[in-house]
Structure formats: C-alpha cells, structure tokens
mmCIF file of C-alpha atoms in Angstrom:
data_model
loop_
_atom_site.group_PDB
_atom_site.id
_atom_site.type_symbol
_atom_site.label_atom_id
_atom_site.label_comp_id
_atom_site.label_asym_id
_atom_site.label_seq_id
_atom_site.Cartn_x
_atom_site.Cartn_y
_atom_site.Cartn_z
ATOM 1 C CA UNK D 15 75.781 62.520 120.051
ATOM 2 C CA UNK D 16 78.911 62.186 118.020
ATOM 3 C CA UNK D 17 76.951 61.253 114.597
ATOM 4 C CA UNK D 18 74.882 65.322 115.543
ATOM 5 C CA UNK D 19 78.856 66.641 115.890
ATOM 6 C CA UNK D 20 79.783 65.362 112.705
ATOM 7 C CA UNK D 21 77.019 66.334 111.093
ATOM 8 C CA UNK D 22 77.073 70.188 112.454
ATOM 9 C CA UNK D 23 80.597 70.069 111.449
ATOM 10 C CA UNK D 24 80.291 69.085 108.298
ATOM 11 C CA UNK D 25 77.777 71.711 107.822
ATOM 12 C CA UNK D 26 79.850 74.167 108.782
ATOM 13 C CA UNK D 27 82.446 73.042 106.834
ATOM 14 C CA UNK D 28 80.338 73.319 103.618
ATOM 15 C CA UNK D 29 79.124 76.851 104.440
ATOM 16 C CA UNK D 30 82.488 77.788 104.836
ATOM 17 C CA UNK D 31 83.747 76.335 101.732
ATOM 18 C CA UNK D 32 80.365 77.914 99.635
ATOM 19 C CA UNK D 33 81.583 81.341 101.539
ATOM 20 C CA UNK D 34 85.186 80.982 100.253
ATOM 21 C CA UNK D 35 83.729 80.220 96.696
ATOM 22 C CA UNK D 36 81.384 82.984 96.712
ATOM 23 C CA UNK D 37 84.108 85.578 97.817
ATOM 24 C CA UNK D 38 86.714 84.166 94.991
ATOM 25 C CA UNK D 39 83.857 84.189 92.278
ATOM 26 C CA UNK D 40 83.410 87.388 93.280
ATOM 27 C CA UNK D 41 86.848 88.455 93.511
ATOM 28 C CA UNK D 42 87.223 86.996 90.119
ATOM 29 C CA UNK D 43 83.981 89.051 88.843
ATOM 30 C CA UNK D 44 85.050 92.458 89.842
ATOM 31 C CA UNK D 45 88.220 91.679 88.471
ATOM 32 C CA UNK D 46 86.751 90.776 84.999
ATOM 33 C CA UNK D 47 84.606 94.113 85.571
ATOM 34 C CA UNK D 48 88.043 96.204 85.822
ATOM 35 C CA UNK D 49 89.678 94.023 82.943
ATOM 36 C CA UNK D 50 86.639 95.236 81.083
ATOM 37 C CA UNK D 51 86.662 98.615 81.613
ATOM 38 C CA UNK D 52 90.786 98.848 81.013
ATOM 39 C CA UNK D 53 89.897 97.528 77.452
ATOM 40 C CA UNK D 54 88.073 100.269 76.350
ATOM 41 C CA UNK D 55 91.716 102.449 76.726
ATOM 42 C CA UNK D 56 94.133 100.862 74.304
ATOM 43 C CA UNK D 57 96.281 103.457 75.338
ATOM 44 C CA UNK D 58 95.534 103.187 78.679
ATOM 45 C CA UNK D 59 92.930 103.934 80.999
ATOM 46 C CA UNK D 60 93.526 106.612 83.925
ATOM 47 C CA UNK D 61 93.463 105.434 87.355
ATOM 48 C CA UNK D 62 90.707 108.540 88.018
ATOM 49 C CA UNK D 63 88.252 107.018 84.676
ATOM 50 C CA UNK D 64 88.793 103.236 86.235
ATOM 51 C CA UNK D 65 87.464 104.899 90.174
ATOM 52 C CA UNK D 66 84.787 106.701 88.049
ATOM 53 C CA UNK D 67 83.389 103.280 86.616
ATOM 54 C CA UNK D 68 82.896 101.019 89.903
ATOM 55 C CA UNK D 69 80.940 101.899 92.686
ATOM 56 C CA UNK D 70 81.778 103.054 96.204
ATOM 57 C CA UNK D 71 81.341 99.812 97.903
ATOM 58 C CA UNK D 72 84.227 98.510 94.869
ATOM 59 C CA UNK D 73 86.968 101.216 95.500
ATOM 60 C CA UNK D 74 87.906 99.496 99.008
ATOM 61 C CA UNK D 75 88.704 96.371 97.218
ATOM 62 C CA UNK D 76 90.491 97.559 93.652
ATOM 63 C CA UNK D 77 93.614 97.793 94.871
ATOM 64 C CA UNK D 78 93.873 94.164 95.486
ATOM 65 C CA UNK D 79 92.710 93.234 92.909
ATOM 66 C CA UNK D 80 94.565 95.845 90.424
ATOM 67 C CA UNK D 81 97.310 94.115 92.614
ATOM 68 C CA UNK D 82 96.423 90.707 91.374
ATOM 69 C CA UNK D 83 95.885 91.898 87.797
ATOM 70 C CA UNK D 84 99.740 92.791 87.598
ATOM 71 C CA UNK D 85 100.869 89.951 89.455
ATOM 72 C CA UNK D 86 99.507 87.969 86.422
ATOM 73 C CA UNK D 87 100.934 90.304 83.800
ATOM 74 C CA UNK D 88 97.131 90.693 82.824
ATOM 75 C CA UNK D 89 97.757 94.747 82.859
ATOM 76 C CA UNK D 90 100.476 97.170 83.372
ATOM 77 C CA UNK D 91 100.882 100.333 85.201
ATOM 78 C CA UNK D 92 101.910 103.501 83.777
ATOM 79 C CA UNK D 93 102.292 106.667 84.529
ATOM 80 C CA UNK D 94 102.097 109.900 82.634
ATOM 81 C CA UNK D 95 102.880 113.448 84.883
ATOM 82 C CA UNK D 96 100.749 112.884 88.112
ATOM 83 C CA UNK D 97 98.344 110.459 86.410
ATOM 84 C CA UNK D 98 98.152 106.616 86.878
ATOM 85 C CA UNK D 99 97.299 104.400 83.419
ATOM 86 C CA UNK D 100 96.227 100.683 83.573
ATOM 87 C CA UNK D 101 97.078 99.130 80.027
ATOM 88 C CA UNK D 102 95.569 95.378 78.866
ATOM 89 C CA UNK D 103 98.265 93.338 78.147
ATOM 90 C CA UNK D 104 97.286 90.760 75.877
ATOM 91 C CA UNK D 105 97.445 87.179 76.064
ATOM 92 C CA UNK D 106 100.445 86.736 73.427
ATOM 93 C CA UNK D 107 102.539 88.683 75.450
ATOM 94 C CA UNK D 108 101.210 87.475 78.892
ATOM 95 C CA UNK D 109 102.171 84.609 77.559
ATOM 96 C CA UNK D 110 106.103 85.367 76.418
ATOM 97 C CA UNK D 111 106.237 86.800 79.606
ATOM 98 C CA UNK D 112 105.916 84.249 81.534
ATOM 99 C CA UNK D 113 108.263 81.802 79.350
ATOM 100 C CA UNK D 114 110.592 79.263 81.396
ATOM 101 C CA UNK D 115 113.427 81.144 82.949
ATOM 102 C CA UNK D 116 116.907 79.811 82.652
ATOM 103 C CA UNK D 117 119.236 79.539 85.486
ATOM 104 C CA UNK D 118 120.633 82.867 85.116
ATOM 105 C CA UNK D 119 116.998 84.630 85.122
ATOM 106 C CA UNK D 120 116.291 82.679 87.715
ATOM 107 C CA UNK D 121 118.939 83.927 90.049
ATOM 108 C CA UNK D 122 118.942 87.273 89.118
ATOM 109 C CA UNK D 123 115.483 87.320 89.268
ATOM 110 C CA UNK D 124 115.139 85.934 92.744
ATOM 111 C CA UNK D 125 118.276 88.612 94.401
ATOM 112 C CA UNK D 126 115.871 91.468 92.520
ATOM 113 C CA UNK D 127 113.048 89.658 94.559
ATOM 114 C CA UNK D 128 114.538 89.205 98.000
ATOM 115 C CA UNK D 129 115.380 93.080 97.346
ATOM 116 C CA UNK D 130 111.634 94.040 97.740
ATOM 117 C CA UNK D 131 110.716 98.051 97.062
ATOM 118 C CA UNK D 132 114.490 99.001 97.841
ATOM 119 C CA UNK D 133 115.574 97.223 94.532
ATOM 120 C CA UNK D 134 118.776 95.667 94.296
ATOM 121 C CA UNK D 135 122.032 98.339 92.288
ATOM 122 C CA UNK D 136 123.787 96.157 89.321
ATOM 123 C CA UNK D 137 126.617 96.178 90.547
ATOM 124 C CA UNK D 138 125.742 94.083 93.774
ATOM 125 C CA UNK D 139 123.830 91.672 91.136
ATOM 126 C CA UNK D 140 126.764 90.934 89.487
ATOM 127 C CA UNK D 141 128.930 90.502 92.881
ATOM 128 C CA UNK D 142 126.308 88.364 94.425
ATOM 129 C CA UNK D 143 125.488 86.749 91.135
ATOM 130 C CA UNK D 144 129.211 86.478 89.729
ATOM 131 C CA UNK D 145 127.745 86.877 86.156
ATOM 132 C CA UNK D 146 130.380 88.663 83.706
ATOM 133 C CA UNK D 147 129.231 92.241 83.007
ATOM 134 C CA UNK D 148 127.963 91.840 79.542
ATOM 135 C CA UNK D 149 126.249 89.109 80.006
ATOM 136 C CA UNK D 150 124.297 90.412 83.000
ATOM 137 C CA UNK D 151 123.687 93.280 81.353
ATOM 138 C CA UNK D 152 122.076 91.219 77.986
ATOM 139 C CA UNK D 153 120.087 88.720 80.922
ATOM 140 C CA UNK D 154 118.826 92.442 82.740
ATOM 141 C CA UNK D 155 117.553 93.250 78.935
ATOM 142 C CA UNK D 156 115.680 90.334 78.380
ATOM 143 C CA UNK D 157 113.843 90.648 81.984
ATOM 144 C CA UNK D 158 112.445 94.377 81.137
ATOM 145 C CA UNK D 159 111.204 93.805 77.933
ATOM 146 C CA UNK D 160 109.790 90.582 78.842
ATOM 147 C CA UNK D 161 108.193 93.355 81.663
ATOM 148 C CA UNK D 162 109.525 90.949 84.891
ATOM 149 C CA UNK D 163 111.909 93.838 86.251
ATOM 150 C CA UNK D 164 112.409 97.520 86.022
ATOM 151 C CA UNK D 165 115.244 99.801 86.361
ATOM 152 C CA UNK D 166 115.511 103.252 87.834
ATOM 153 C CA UNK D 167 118.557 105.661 88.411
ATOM 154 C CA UNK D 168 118.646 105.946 91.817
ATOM 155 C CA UNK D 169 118.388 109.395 93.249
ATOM 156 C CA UNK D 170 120.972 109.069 95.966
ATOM 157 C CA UNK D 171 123.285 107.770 93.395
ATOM 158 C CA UNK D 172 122.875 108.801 89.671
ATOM 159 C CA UNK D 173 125.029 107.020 88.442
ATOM 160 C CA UNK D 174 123.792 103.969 89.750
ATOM 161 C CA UNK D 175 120.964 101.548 87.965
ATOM 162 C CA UNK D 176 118.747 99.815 90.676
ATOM 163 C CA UNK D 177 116.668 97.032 89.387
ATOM 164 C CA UNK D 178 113.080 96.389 91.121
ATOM 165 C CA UNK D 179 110.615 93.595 90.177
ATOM 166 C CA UNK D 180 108.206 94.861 87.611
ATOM 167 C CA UNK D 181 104.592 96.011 88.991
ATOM 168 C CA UNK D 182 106.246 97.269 92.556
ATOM 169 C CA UNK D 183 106.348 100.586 93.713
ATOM 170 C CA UNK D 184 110.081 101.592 94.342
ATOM 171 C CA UNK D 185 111.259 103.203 97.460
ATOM 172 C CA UNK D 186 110.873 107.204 97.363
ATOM 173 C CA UNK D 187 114.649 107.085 98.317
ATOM 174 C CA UNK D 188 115.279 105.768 94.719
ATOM 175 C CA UNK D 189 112.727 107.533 92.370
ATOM 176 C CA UNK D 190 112.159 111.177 94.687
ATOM 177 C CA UNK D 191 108.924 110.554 95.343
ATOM 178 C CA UNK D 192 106.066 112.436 94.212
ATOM 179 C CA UNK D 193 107.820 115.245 93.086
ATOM 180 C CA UNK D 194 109.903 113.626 90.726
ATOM 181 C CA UNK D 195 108.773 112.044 86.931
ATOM 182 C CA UNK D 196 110.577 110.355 85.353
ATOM 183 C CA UNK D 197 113.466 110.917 87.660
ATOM 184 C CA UNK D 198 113.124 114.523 87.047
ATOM 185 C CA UNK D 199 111.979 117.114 90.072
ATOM 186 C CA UNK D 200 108.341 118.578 89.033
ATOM 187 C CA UNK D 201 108.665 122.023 90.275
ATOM 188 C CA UNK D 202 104.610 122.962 88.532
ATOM 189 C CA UNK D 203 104.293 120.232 90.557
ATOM 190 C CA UNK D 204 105.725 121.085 93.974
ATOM 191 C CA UNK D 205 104.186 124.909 92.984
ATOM 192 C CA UNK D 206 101.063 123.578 93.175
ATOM 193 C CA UNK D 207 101.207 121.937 96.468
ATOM 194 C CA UNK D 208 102.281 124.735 97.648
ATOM 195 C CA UNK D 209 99.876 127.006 96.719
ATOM 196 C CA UNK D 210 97.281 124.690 98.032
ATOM 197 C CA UNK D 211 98.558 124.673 101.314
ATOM 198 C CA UNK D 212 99.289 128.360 101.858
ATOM 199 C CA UNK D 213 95.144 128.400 101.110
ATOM 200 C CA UNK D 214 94.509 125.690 103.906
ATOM 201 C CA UNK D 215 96.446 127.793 105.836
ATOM 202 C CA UNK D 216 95.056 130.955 104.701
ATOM 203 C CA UNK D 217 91.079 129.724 105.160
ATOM 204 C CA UNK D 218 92.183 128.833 108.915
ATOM 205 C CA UNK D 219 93.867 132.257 109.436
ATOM 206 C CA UNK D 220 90.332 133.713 108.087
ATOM 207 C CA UNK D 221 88.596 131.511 110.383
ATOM 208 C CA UNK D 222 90.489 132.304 113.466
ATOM 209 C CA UNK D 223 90.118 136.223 113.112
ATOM 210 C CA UNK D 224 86.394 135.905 113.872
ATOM 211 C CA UNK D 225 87.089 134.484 117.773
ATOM 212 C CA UNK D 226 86.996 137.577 120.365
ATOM 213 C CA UNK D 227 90.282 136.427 122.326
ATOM 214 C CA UNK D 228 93.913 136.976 121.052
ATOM 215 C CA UNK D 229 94.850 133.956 122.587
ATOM 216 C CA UNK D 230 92.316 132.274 120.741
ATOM 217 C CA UNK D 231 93.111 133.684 117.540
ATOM 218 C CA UNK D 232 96.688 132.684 117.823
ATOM 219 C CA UNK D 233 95.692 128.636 118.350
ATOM 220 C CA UNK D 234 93.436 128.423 115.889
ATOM 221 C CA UNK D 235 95.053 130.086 113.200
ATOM 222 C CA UNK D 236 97.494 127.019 113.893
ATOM 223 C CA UNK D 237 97.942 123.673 111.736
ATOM 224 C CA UNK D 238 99.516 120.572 111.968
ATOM 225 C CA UNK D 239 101.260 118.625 109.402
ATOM 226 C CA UNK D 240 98.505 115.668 109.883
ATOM 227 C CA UNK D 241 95.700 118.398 109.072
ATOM 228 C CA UNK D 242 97.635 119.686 105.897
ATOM 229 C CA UNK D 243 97.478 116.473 104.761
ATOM 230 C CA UNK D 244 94.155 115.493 105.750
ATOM 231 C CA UNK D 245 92.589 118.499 103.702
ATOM 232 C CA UNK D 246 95.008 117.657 100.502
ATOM 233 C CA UNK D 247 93.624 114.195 100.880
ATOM 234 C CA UNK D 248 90.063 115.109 101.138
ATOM 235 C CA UNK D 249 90.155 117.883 98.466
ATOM 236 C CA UNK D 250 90.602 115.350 96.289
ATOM 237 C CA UNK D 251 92.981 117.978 94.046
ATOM 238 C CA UNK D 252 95.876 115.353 93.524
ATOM 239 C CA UNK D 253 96.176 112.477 91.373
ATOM 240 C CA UNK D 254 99.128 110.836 93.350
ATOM 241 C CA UNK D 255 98.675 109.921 97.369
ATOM 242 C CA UNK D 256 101.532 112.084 98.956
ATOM 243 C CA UNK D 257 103.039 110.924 102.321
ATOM 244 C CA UNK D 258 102.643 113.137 105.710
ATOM 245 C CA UNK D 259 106.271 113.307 105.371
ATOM 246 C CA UNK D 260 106.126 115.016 101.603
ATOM 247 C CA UNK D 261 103.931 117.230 102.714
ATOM 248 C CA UNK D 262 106.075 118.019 106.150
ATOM 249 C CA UNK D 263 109.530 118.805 103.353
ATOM 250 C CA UNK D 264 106.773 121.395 101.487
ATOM 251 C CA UNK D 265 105.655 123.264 104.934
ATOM 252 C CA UNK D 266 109.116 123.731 105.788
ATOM 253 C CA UNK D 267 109.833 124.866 102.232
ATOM 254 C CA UNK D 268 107.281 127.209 102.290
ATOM 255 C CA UNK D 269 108.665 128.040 105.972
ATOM 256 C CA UNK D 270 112.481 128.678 104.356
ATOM 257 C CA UNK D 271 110.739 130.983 101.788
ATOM 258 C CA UNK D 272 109.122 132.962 104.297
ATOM 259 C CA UNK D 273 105.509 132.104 103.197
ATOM 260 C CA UNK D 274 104.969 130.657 106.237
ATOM 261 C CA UNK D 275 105.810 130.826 110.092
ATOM 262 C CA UNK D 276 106.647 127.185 112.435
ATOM 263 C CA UNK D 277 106.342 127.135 116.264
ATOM 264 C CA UNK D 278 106.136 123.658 118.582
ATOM 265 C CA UNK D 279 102.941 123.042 120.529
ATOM 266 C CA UNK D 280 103.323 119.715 122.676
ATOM 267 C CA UNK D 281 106.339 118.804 120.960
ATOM 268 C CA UNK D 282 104.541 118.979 117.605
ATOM 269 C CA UNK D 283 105.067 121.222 115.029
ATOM 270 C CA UNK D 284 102.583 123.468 113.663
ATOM 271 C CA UNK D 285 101.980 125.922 110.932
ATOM 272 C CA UNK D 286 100.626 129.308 110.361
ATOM 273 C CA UNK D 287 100.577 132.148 107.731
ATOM 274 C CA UNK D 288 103.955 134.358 107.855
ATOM 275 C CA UNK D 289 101.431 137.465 107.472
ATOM 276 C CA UNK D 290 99.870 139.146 110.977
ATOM 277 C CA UNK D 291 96.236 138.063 111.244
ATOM 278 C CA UNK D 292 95.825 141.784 111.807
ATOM 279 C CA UNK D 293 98.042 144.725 113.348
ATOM 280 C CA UNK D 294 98.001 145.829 116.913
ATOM 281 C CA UNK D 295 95.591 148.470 117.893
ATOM 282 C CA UNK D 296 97.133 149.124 121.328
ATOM 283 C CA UNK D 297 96.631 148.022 124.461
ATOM 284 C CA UNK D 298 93.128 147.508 123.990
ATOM 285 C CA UNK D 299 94.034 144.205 122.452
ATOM 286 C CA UNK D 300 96.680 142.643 124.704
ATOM 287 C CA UNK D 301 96.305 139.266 125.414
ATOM 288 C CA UNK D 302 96.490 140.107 128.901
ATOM 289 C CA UNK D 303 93.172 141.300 129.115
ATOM 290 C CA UNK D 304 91.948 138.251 128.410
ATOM 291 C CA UNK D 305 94.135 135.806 130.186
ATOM 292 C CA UNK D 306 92.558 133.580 133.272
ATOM 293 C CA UNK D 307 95.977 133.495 134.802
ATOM 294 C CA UNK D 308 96.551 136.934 134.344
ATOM 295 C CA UNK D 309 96.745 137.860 137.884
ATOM 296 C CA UNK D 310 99.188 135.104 138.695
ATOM 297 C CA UNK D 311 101.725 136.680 135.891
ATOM 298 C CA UNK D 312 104.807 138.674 137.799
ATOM 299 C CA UNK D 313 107.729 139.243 136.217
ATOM 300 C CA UNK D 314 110.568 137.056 137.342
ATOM 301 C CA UNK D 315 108.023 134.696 138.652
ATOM 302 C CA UNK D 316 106.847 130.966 136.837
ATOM 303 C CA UNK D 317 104.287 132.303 134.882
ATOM 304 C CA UNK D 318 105.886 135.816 133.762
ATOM 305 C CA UNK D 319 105.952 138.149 130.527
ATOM 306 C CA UNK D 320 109.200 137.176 129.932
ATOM 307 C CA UNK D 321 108.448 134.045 128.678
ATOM 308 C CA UNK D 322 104.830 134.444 127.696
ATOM 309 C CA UNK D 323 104.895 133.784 123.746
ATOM 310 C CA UNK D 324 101.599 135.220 123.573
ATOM 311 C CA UNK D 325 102.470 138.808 124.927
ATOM 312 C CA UNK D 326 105.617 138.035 122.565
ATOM 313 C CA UNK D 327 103.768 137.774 119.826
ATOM 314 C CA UNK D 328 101.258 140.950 120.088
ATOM 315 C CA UNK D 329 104.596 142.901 120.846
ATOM 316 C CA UNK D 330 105.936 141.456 117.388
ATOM 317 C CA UNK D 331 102.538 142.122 116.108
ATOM 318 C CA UNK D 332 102.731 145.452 116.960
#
C-alpha cells in the first residue's frame, strides 16, 4: 500500500514538474516572440504595433513578461507624447549594465529600492547615505546612464530631484500623471479628454430624450464617473490607461467650466450635460403627471414640492 503511495506521488510530482517546465518554456517563448518583434524597431517599437503582433489569448500575459524583459535590462521603455516604445537593448550594454556595484552603488541603490514607485528626493539619499554632495551626485550619474535609476522633478516640489529605480512607473504625485510629458501639463491632451467625454455624455443625453417620462429622462441622461471611464476604456481612443480618479479631476473641470452639470445620487456623484435636454412646454410636461407617488405629495408634508428635485428641475427647465 505504501510502495502504490509512493508511486502516485511520484507521479504527481513529475507531472507537476513537466507542467512547471512547460509554462516557463513557454513563458520563455512568448518572450523571445516579443524580443523578436521589438527588433524590427531600432528606434523603438510602439506599445500599440507590439499588441497588434500577438494574439488575443497573448495580451493577458505581456505585461509580465514586458515586466521581465526590463527587469533583465533586455529592453527599455520609452515614451514619446501619449505613446509607449519598447527599445532592444543589446547585449554589450546589458552587459555594462549589470557590472559589479561598489559599496556606494550598492547603498544608494538599495534606499532608491526600498523607496518603491514613490522614489526616494536626493537630498534624503545623501542624509540617509551620508555621501558628500558631489560625490553622490557623480555615483547618481553613473546609475542613469548605466540605465539602473531614473530621476524626475517632482511635481509637488520642483525644485526637488526624486530618484526611482529604472523600469518602474513613478507615483502620479511625482510625474502629474497622464496629463503631464515630460513633466510638462498636455493641455491637447487634457482637450481631448474632454471633448470625448462631453460626447459620452452627449450620446446619453440623446438617448434619454426618447423615454416618455420626465423623471425618466432626468436618470438616464445621468453618468457616473465609473461609466466615463468604462467607455474611454472601451473606445479604445487613448494610448495611456487613465485612472477613475483622472478622469473624476476632468468631469469636475468640465463641471467648473460650465460644460457640464454634477448632482449626488446614493452618495455618488454623477454627471450630465449643462444644456436642457429640451425646454418646458408647460404643464403638459410636469413630472407630476407622471409620478406614482404623486398623490401622496402635500406641501409641508415628507414627500412635498419643496424638496422634490424633479419638479425643481422642470421649474429651472422652464
């Protein structure tokens, strides 16, 4: 009985070790297949040509390995406007790269580490490292061009140099986010989002005119930030993957500029086109008509005209 136990596990064992091996070959395969395809660019392939050149099934597993691919200083990342490059490194300079560090590097290196996306400001290097200035500043040299770390003005603090580890994406709090390149605020770019959004907005405005029912008309006319974003995401119209949170600081731009109106529903806020779906045509179309609970409305009373936004909102509409 325990000779069949040993046997079944050692079975198992060996299908799980051919399972592992099959997954890292193929890891390794599809990783050769992007290497591959980055070649062809010497100046860099865009992120939209490498998705383009793998198959569906792939996409779901490129960022790992694209992750992977910089870890080993096989390929960099670049980025031109709103595009993404991958550039082949070659293996000369893969291979001064990843030359010994000294002691210094070493330290420096692992404080820019431990600092993660937030990156780690100079001047806190030097404190925690107690290097003299210039030659931190000669050690910080050697680690960019030798494409290790990166430094970025921060955008809380311009005047302060933040050092990340090369290959990471910093914190928005430090480069702007997606509307900044190259530490400079895109304004095509933030016009653009814009104008996308005041469509979204506009196409469910159109939509909700068609519905019979003021009250009707008024909900569905409505968006949430989540369903801004889900159409921008789906659309497929951007080269860059903004948060829910960038698209949030456009609505309520567009909101400042009068563009567009903001009202809560369930404690959540939602979105709708500044303009009047269409003007009043008197009494004909008051919401009241239409209400179920329109017989229990008195003024003074829970449910009342005074507070009904609806009736507030066909008497603005008027």
């Amino acid at each position: 009985m325990y000779a069949n136990a040993n046997i079944k596990s050692e079975i198992k064992s060996e299908r799980t070790d051919k399972l592992l091996q099959s997954e890292s070959s193929e890891r390794f395969t599809f990783k050769e297949k992007i290497l591959e395809v980055i070649k062809r660019y010497p100046n860099g392939c865009p992120d939209s040509v490498l998705r383009s050149e793998i198959s569906a099934k792939e996409v779901k597993d490129m960022a790992n390995s694209i992750n992977e691919l910089l870890a080993e200083h096989r390929i960099d990342l670049l980025k031109s406007g709103n595009e993404i490059y991958y550039k082949f490194v070659s293996e000369s300079a893969v291979v001064d790269s990843m030359m010994p560090l000294d002691p210094l590097e070493k330290l420096l290196y692992q404080l820019i580490v431990d600092a993660k996306n937030m990156g780690i400001w100079i001047g806190d290097l030097k404190t925690k490292s107690n290097i003299p200035h210039r030659r931190l500043m000669k050690v910080i040299r050697s680690m960019e061009n030798r494409k290790m770390i990166k430094t970025y003005h921060s955008m809380a603090h311009s005047r302060k140099k933040v050092c990340v580890l090369y290959g990471l994406q910093p914190h928005p709090s430090i480069v702007g986010g997606s509307f900044f390149t190259d530490e400079m605020f895109d304004t095509e770019f933030l016009a653009s989002i814009s104008e996308y959004c005041l469509k979204f907005l506009k196409s469910k405005a159109d939509s909700a005119s068609h519905f019979p029912t003021f009250i009707n008309r008024m909900n569905k006319r409505n968006a949430t930030v989540e369903e801004v974003w889900q159409f921008l995401c789906n659309s497929k119209i951007l080269n860059v993957n903004l948060s829910q949170i960038e698209v949030e600081r456009v609505l309520e731009n567009l909101v400042h500029d009068s563009q567009i109106e903001k009202k809560f529903e369930n404690a959540r806020p939602v979105y709708f086109l500044a303009k009047p779906l269409e003007r009043n045509q008197g009494i004909l179309h008051s919401p009241c008509l239409s209400c179920e609970i329109a017989l229990d409305c008195v003024k003074g009373g829970t449910i009342s005209p005074n507070t009904c936004q609806y009736f507030s909102d066909w008497l603005l509409d008027e």
